[in-house]
Short mmCIF file of C-alpha atoms in Angstrom, two decimals:
data_model
loop_
_atom_site.label_atom_id
_atom_site.label_comp_id
_atom_site.label_asym_id
_atom_site.label_seq_id
_atom_site.Cartn_x
_atom_site.Cartn_y
_atom_site.Cartn_z
CA MET F 1 0.00 0.00 0.00
CA ARG F 2 1.31 3.42 -0.94
CA ALA F 3 2.27 5.69 1.97
CA PRO F 4 0.11 8.82 2.18
CA VAL F 5 1.36 11.86 0.30
CA TYR F 6 2.18 14.68 2.73
CA LEU F 7 0.48 17.96 1.80
CA ASP F 8 0.04 19.54 5.23
CA HIS F 9 3.10 21.79 5.36
CA ALA F 10 1.08 24.62 6.93
CA ALA F 11 0.66 22.39 10.00
CA THR F 12 4.32 21.43 10.20
CA THR F 13 7.23 20.83 7.85
CA PRO F 14 9.61 17.87 7.73
CA MET F 15 12.96 18.71 9.24
CA CYS F 16 15.60 19.55 6.66
CA ALA F 17 18.95 17.75 6.58
CA GLU F 18 20.81 20.90 7.64
CA ALA F 19 18.71 21.26 10.80
CA ARG F 20 19.08 17.59 11.68
CA ALA F 21 22.85 17.70 11.30
CA ALA F 22 23.15 20.86 13.40
CA MET F 23 21.05 19.35 16.17
CA LEU F 24 23.05 16.13 16.31
CA GLU F 25 26.18 18.10 17.20
CA TRP F 26 24.51 19.30 20.40
CA LEU F 27 22.48 16.29 21.54
CA GLY F 28 25.35 14.81 23.55
CA PRO F 29 27.77 17.43 24.88
CA PRO F 30 27.03 19.38 28.07
CA ALA F 31 25.48 22.54 26.67
CA ASN F 32 24.37 25.25 29.07
CA PRO F 33 25.10 28.50 27.20
CA HIS F 34 24.78 30.47 30.45
CA SER F 35 27.71 28.71 32.12
CA ALA F 36 30.99 30.63 32.48
CA HIS F 37 33.43 27.95 31.33
CA ARG F 38 34.66 26.44 28.05
CA HIS F 39 31.68 24.13 27.58
CA GLY F 40 29.29 26.99 28.24
CA TYR F 41 31.16 29.34 25.92
CA ALA F 42 31.01 26.77 23.10
CA ALA F 43 27.26 26.37 23.58
CA LYS F 44 26.81 30.14 23.67
CA ALA F 45 28.71 30.46 20.40
CA ALA F 46 26.31 27.98 18.77
CA VAL F 47 23.30 29.92 20.11
CA ASP F 48 24.75 33.22 18.94
CA ALA F 49 25.36 31.85 15.43
CA ALA F 50 21.78 30.58 15.25
CA ARG F 51 20.50 33.90 16.53
CA GLY F 52 22.21 35.61 13.62
CA ASP F 53 20.76 33.16 11.11
CA VAL F 54 17.21 33.62 12.43
CA ALA F 55 17.63 37.40 12.48
CA ALA F 56 18.70 37.40 8.83
CA LEU F 57 15.33 35.89 7.85
CA ALA F 58 13.53 39.03 9.00
CA GLY F 59 16.15 41.69 8.24
CA ILE F 60 16.81 42.41 11.91
CA ALA F 61 19.78 42.52 14.28
CA ALA F 62 20.79 39.34 16.08
CA GLU F 63 20.71 40.95 19.51
CA GLU F 64 17.02 41.78 18.98
CA VAL F 65 16.03 38.08 18.64
CA PHE F 66 14.92 36.18 21.75
CA PHE F 67 14.37 32.42 21.65
CA THR F 68 11.15 30.89 22.98
CA GLY F 69 9.57 27.46 23.23
CA GLY F 70 7.70 28.00 19.95
CA GLY F 71 5.47 30.41 18.06
CA THR F 72 2.66 30.16 20.61
CA GLU F 73 4.96 31.25 23.41
CA ALA F 74 6.33 34.07 21.27
CA ASN F 75 2.79 35.33 20.61
CA ASN F 76 1.82 35.07 24.26
CA TRP F 77 4.95 36.90 25.36
CA ALA F 78 4.45 39.68 22.82
CA ILE F 79 0.78 40.23 23.69
CA GLY F 80 0.90 39.64 27.43
CA GLY F 81 4.31 41.28 27.76
CA VAL F 82 3.11 44.54 26.27
CA MET F 83 -0.13 44.63 28.22
CA MET F 84 1.48 43.70 31.53
CA ALA F 85 4.52 45.96 31.20
CA ALA F 86 5.11 48.33 34.09
CA GLY F 87 2.90 51.41 33.83
CA GLN F 88 1.08 50.12 30.75
CA GLY F 89 -2.28 49.29 32.26
CA LEU F 90 -4.83 47.05 30.56
CA ARG F 91 -5.82 49.24 27.62
CA ARG F 92 -7.17 48.46 24.17
CA ILE F 93 -5.97 45.56 22.03
CA VAL F 94 -6.92 45.39 18.35
CA THR F 95 -6.63 42.12 16.44
CA VAL F 96 -8.32 40.32 13.53
CA ALA F 97 -10.96 37.59 13.42
CA THR F 98 -8.78 35.37 11.20
CA GLU F 99 -5.76 35.28 13.53
CA HIS F 100 -4.40 32.01 14.82
CA SER F 101 -5.75 30.88 18.19
CA ALA F 102 -2.27 31.52 19.61
CA VAL F 103 -3.09 35.23 19.20
CA LEU F 104 -6.86 35.25 19.73
CA GLU F 105 -6.80 33.29 22.98
CA PRO F 106 -4.19 35.46 24.76
CA CYS F 107 -6.18 38.52 23.69
CA ARG F 108 -9.39 37.02 25.08
CA HIS F 109 -7.61 36.15 28.31
CA LEU F 110 -6.52 39.76 28.71
CA GLU F 111 -10.05 40.91 27.93
CA ALA F 112 -11.26 38.75 30.83
CA LEU F 113 -8.74 40.57 33.04
CA GLY F 114 -10.14 43.95 32.05
CA ALA F 115 -8.54 44.97 28.76
CA GLU F 116 -10.71 46.30 25.94
CA LEU F 117 -10.56 43.96 22.96
CA VAL F 118 -11.56 44.91 19.42
CA VAL F 119 -11.62 42.06 16.87
CA LEU F 120 -11.69 43.36 13.30
CA GLY F 121 -13.67 41.50 10.66
CA VAL F 122 -12.38 40.74 7.18
CA ASP F 123 -13.85 40.95 3.70
CA ALA F 124 -14.82 37.91 1.62
CA GLN F 125 -11.18 37.52 0.53
CA GLY F 126 -9.94 37.41 4.12
CA ARG F 127 -8.36 40.87 4.08
CA VAL F 128 -8.58 43.42 6.87
CA ARG F 129 -10.77 46.37 5.90
CA LEU F 130 -8.43 49.32 6.33
CA ASP F 131 -11.23 51.80 7.05
CA GLU F 132 -12.42 49.62 9.94
CA ALA F 133 -8.86 49.28 11.20
CA ALA F 134 -8.41 53.04 11.13
CA ALA F 135 -11.61 53.53 13.13
CA ALA F 136 -10.54 50.96 15.75
CA ILE F 137 -6.90 51.98 16.21
CA THR F 138 -7.35 55.14 18.25
CA PRO F 139 -5.27 56.87 20.94
CA GLY F 140 -5.48 54.66 24.00
CA THR F 141 -4.76 51.54 21.97
CA ALA F 142 -1.78 49.70 23.44
CA LEU F 143 -1.28 46.91 20.91
CA VAL F 144 -2.35 45.85 17.43
CA SER F 145 -1.70 42.20 16.50
CA VAL F 146 -2.03 41.11 12.86
CA MET F 147 -0.48 38.07 11.17
CA LEU F 148 1.45 38.38 7.92
CA VAL F 149 0.40 35.15 6.12
CA ASN F 150 -2.78 33.38 7.18
CA ASN F 151 -2.24 29.77 8.17
CA GLU F 152 -5.46 28.52 6.51
CA THR F 153 -5.74 30.58 3.33
CA GLY F 154 -2.27 31.98 2.64
CA VAL F 155 -3.77 35.50 2.45
CA ILE F 156 -1.22 38.27 3.11
CA GLN F 157 -2.39 41.16 5.27
CA PRO F 158 -1.36 44.82 4.62
CA ILE F 159 0.93 45.02 7.64
CA ALA F 160 2.74 48.21 6.64
CA GLU F 161 -0.50 50.18 6.32
CA ILE F 162 -1.84 48.89 9.63
CA ALA F 163 1.49 49.53 11.35
CA ALA F 164 1.36 53.16 10.19
CA MET F 165 -2.07 53.51 11.82
CA ALA F 166 -0.74 51.98 15.03
CA ARG F 167 2.27 54.29 15.08
CA ALA F 168 0.05 57.36 14.57
CA ALA F 169 -2.11 56.28 17.54
CA GLY F 170 0.88 55.59 19.79
CA ALA F 171 0.29 51.83 19.74
CA LEU F 172 2.69 48.94 19.13
CA LEU F 173 2.28 46.52 16.23
CA HIS F 174 2.85 42.79 16.75
CA CYS F 175 3.05 40.55 13.69
CA ASP F 176 2.75 36.76 13.80
CA ALA F 177 5.05 35.78 10.93
CA ALA F 178 5.18 32.04 11.61
CA GLN F 179 3.74 31.16 8.18
CA ALA F 180 5.76 33.83 6.35
CA ALA F 181 9.32 33.45 7.58
CA GLY F 182 11.43 31.42 5.16
CA LYS F 183 8.74 31.72 2.46
CA LEU F 184 8.59 35.46 1.81
CA ALA F 185 11.33 38.06 1.91
CA ILE F 186 10.67 39.90 5.20
CA ASP F 187 11.99 43.20 6.52
CA ALA F 188 10.42 43.69 9.95
CA ARG F 189 11.42 47.34 10.17
CA ALA F 190 10.17 48.19 6.69
CA LEU F 191 6.84 46.63 7.63
CA GLY F 192 6.71 48.97 10.62
CA ALA F 193 6.39 46.16 13.16
CA ASP F 194 7.56 46.47 16.76
CA LEU F 195 7.32 42.77 17.61
CA MET F 196 7.40 39.68 15.38
CA SER F 197 6.88 35.99 16.19
CA LEU F 198 8.66 33.16 14.36
CA SER F 199 8.43 29.36 14.57
CA ALA F 200 11.10 26.84 13.58
CA HIS F 201 8.87 23.93 12.61
CA LYS F 202 7.08 25.99 9.96
CA LEU F 203 10.35 26.40 8.01
CA TYR F 204 11.84 22.87 8.15
CA GLY F 205 13.32 23.21 11.63
CA PRO F 206 12.53 21.34 14.85
CA VAL F 207 9.31 21.51 16.86
CA GLY F 208 9.62 23.17 20.26
CA VAL F 209 11.57 26.33 19.47
CA GLY F 210 10.55 29.75 18.18
CA ALA F 211 11.66 33.33 18.50
CA LEU F 212 10.35 36.77 19.27
CA TRP F 213 11.84 39.87 17.71
CA ARG F 214 11.32 43.08 19.59
CA ARG F 215 12.34 46.50 18.45
CA PRO F 216 14.85 48.15 20.79
CA GLY F 217 13.03 50.22 23.38
CA VAL F 218 9.91 48.04 23.49
CA GLU F 219 9.26 47.06 27.09
CA LEU F 220 7.85 43.60 27.81
CA ALA F 221 6.89 42.10 31.15
CA PRO F 222 8.38 38.61 31.55
CA LEU F 223 6.12 35.73 30.62
CA MET F 224 7.98 33.35 32.94
CA HIS F 225 9.88 34.35 36.05
CA GLY F 226 13.24 32.89 36.91
CA GLY F 227 16.81 33.52 35.88
CA GLY F 228 15.85 35.97 33.15
CA GLN F 229 18.26 34.37 30.71
CA GLU F 230 16.67 35.41 27.42
CA GLY F 231 15.80 39.08 27.72
CA GLY F 232 13.34 38.33 30.51
CA ARG F 233 12.29 34.92 29.15
CA SER F 234 13.60 32.61 31.88
CA GLY F 235 14.87 29.08 31.41
CA THR F 236 18.00 27.32 30.18
CA LEU F 237 18.12 27.49 26.40
CA PRO F 238 17.84 24.21 24.42
CA VAL F 239 21.01 24.47 22.36
CA ALA F 240 20.24 21.54 20.02
CA LEU F 241 16.82 22.93 19.10
CA ILE F 242 18.21 26.43 18.61
CA ALA F 243 21.07 25.13 16.45
CA GLY F 244 18.49 23.30 14.32
CA PHE F 245 16.40 26.47 14.05
CA GLY F 246 19.41 28.46 12.90
CA ALA F 247 20.41 25.89 10.30
CA ALA F 248 16.85 25.70 8.97
CA ALA F 249 16.67 29.50 8.78
CA ARG F 250 19.96 29.65 6.89
CA ALA F 251 18.79 26.98 4.43
CA ALA F 252 15.41 28.68 3.94
CA ARG F 253 17.06 32.00 3.18
CA ALA F 254 19.35 30.41 0.61
CA ARG F 255 16.44 28.64 -1.11
CA LEU F 256 13.84 31.39 -0.79
CA THR F 257 13.55 32.38 -4.45
CA GLY F 258 13.77 28.87 -5.86
CA ASP F 259 11.29 27.42 -3.36
CA ALA F 260 8.75 30.18 -4.01
CA ALA F 261 8.82 29.77 -7.80
CA ARG F 262 8.58 25.99 -7.61
CA ILE F 263 5.71 25.99 -5.10
CA ALA F 264 3.76 28.53 -7.15
CA ALA F 265 4.09 26.24 -10.17
CA LEU F 266 2.94 23.22 -8.15
CA ALA F 267 -0.08 25.15 -6.87
CA ALA F 268 -1.10 26.04 -10.42
CA ARG F 269 -0.62 22.42 -11.52
CA LEU F 270 -2.81 21.13 -8.70
CA ARG F 271 -5.65 23.55 -9.37
CA ALA F 272 -5.63 22.79 -13.10
CA ARG F 273 -6.26 19.10 -12.32
CA LEU F 274 -9.00 19.54 -9.72
CA PRO F 275 -12.76 19.41 -10.27
CA ALA F 276 -14.76 22.65 -9.88
CA HIS F 277 -13.77 24.40 -6.68
CA ARG F 278 -13.44 27.75 -4.95
CA LEU F 279 -10.03 29.03 -3.83
CA ASN F 280 -10.73 31.03 -0.69
CA GLY F 281 -8.87 34.33 -0.80
CA GLU F 282 -8.13 34.01 -4.53
CA ALA F 283 -8.40 37.75 -5.25
CA ALA F 284 -6.10 38.76 -2.38
CA ALA F 285 -2.33 38.80 -2.23
CA ARG F 286 -1.44 35.26 -1.15
CA TRP F 287 1.37 32.87 -0.37
CA PRO F 288 0.66 30.18 -3.02
CA GLY F 289 1.81 27.23 -0.90
CA ILE F 290 -1.33 27.34 1.24
CA LEU F 291 -4.57 26.65 -0.63
CA SER F 292 -8.01 26.65 0.98
CA LEU F 293 -10.19 24.80 -1.54
CA SER F 294 -13.98 24.49 -1.15
CA PHE F 295 -15.96 21.87 -3.10
CA ASP F 296 -19.69 21.58 -3.78
CA VAL F 297 -20.35 18.36 -1.88
CA ALA F 298 -22.99 17.52 0.71
CA ASP F 299 -20.77 15.73 3.20
CA GLY F 300 -17.57 17.59 3.99
CA ALA F 301 -16.56 15.15 6.71
CA ARG F 302 -16.74 12.26 4.23
CA LEU F 303 -14.74 14.25 1.67
CA LEU F 304 -11.96 14.83 4.19
CA SER F 305 -12.05 11.22 5.35
CA ASP F 306 -11.91 9.83 1.81
CA VAL F 307 -9.03 12.09 0.81
CA THR F 308 -6.92 11.66 3.95
CA ARG F 309 -6.79 7.90 3.49
CA HIS F 310 -4.24 8.63 0.79
CA VAL F 311 -3.19 12.28 1.19
CA SER F 312 -2.25 13.94 4.48
CA LEU F 313 -3.94 17.32 4.52
CA SER F 314 -6.56 19.08 6.66
CA SER F 315 -9.72 21.13 6.58
CA GLY F 316 -8.11 24.02 8.45
CA ALA F 317 -5.75 24.66 11.34
CA ALA F 318 -4.51 21.43 12.93
CA CYS F 319 -5.23 22.67 16.48
CA ALA F 320 -8.88 23.40 15.61
CA ALA F 321 -9.32 20.11 13.76
CA ALA F 322 -8.01 18.18 16.76
CA ARG F 323 -10.84 19.68 18.86
CA GLY F 324 -13.51 19.16 16.21
CA ARG F 325 -14.04 22.86 15.60
CA ASP F 326 -15.19 24.46 12.37
CA SER F 327 -12.80 27.00 10.88
CA HIS F 328 -13.20 30.44 12.45
CA VAL F 329 -11.17 31.82 9.54
CA LEU F 330 -13.63 30.65 6.90
CA ALA F 331 -16.59 31.74 9.02
CA ALA F 332 -15.10 35.24 9.24
CA MET F 333 -14.81 35.25 5.44
CA GLY F 334 -18.54 34.52 5.14
CA LEU F 335 -18.54 30.80 4.31
CA THR F 336 -21.49 28.81 5.60
CA PRO F 337 -20.77 25.94 8.00
CA ARG F 338 -21.51 23.47 5.20
CA ALA F 339 -19.08 25.18 2.81
CA ALA F 340 -16.41 25.40 5.50
CA ARG F 341 -16.70 21.67 6.23
CA ALA F 342 -16.37 20.91 2.50
CA THR F 343 -13.03 22.73 2.41
CA LEU F 344 -9.60 21.15 2.14
CA ARG F 345 -6.43 22.98 3.16
CA VAL F 346 -3.48 21.94 1.03
CA GLY F 347 0.00 22.87 2.23
CA LEU F 348 2.70 22.46 -0.42
CA GLY F 349 6.34 22.24 0.56
CA ARG F 350 9.92 22.19 -0.55
CA GLY F 351 9.93 18.44 -1.12
CA THR F 352 6.54 18.18 -2.84
CA THR F 353 6.80 16.63 -6.30
CA GLU F 354 4.67 16.94 -9.43
CA ALA F 355 3.78 13.26 -9.10
CA GLU F 356 2.48 13.85 -5.57
CA VAL F 357 0.42 16.83 -6.73
CA ASP F 358 -1.07 14.76 -9.55
CA PHE F 359 -1.87 11.89 -7.17
CA ALA F 360 -3.54 14.32 -4.73
CA ALA F 361 -5.61 15.84 -7.54
CA ASP F 362 -6.72 12.39 -8.68
CA THR F 363 -7.64 11.46 -5.09
CA ILE F 364 -9.67 14.63 -4.54
CA ARG F 365 -11.38 14.27 -7.91
CA ALA F 366 -12.40 10.69 -7.11
CA ALA F 367 -13.75 11.69 -3.68
CA VAL F 368 -15.83 14.53 -5.13
CA ALA F 369 -17.11 12.28 -7.95
CA ALA F 370 -18.18 9.62 -5.46
CA GLN F 371 -20.46 12.10 -3.70
CA THR F 372 -21.79 13.42 -7.02
CA ARG F 373 -22.75 9.88 -8.06
CA ALA F 374 -24.38 9.18 -4.70
CA ALA F 375 -26.50 12.33 -4.96
CA ALA F 376 -27.68 11.56 -8.51
#
């Protein structure tokens, strides 16, 4: 029996050879980079090198990058750190209905503690309406949090325009760039961001490590209290994971242009071989490696089940699917529950082949045809 084709790269990516090799170097030796002796200095040198490689992905300085336990922690630190900073007070937070739960849930938690939360809607293409953003981002706003590339649709938000609104109102702009780093050329400062979250396992690095960039001068309350090793983020750093993150970031940067062109071609090839479908967010600026495809079938659960016997993909974010939730992203874009359940999220990756794309298209076509025949 053929092993399932993997087309769920938006959920996680396979670790690249460069990351694996870098990690193996640090899985055995004593490696506390905070120790003041030769073993500690060697570990610190490995962390510093990785910090530089991660920084280069976003056009930022190495000393402005702080390692975390993943993208979720980076988001929580950015959001909670701003709102809990000394003298800040729980003021207004503005975010977007299509954000990842790693942003929405920390915002809702702060709302329960007394902050004012404004959640912006999106248009049918999944884009923030700039007039609504301008009306919401007023003086008294502490933080605006908007992702760069949506994890379900690939839609790219107008970060620079929103950041300008935040700056004019005296607010900070946090950008979740987990799905963008290593796929798009990013310049955090040119975007106008003050904080940016990154995740290693979305760019062919290991699970369990991420990073938060913060512009110099941005004050954050610590998320965890302890030794304060990482700019206020306490805990001994996992050198092997960080080395893998750095190697993956370096490889992604080197392959950025080639990967993007190849994945765009694969996306076009897949769509040309599919039965009638809707690409959610088609008219917006998009990262082509994430495709949210809706089909006119009665039983979305059966469609997903039939397809995933042979092709590993999802109907939306993996964390929502694990809890049996419908996609809040597609609901915000105006899709009915039935249409959202009849949606497949395809995540193409660096190792995806034309043969795999063709096999996936054949599998989806057969699953859709089976429901069409049953309804006739």
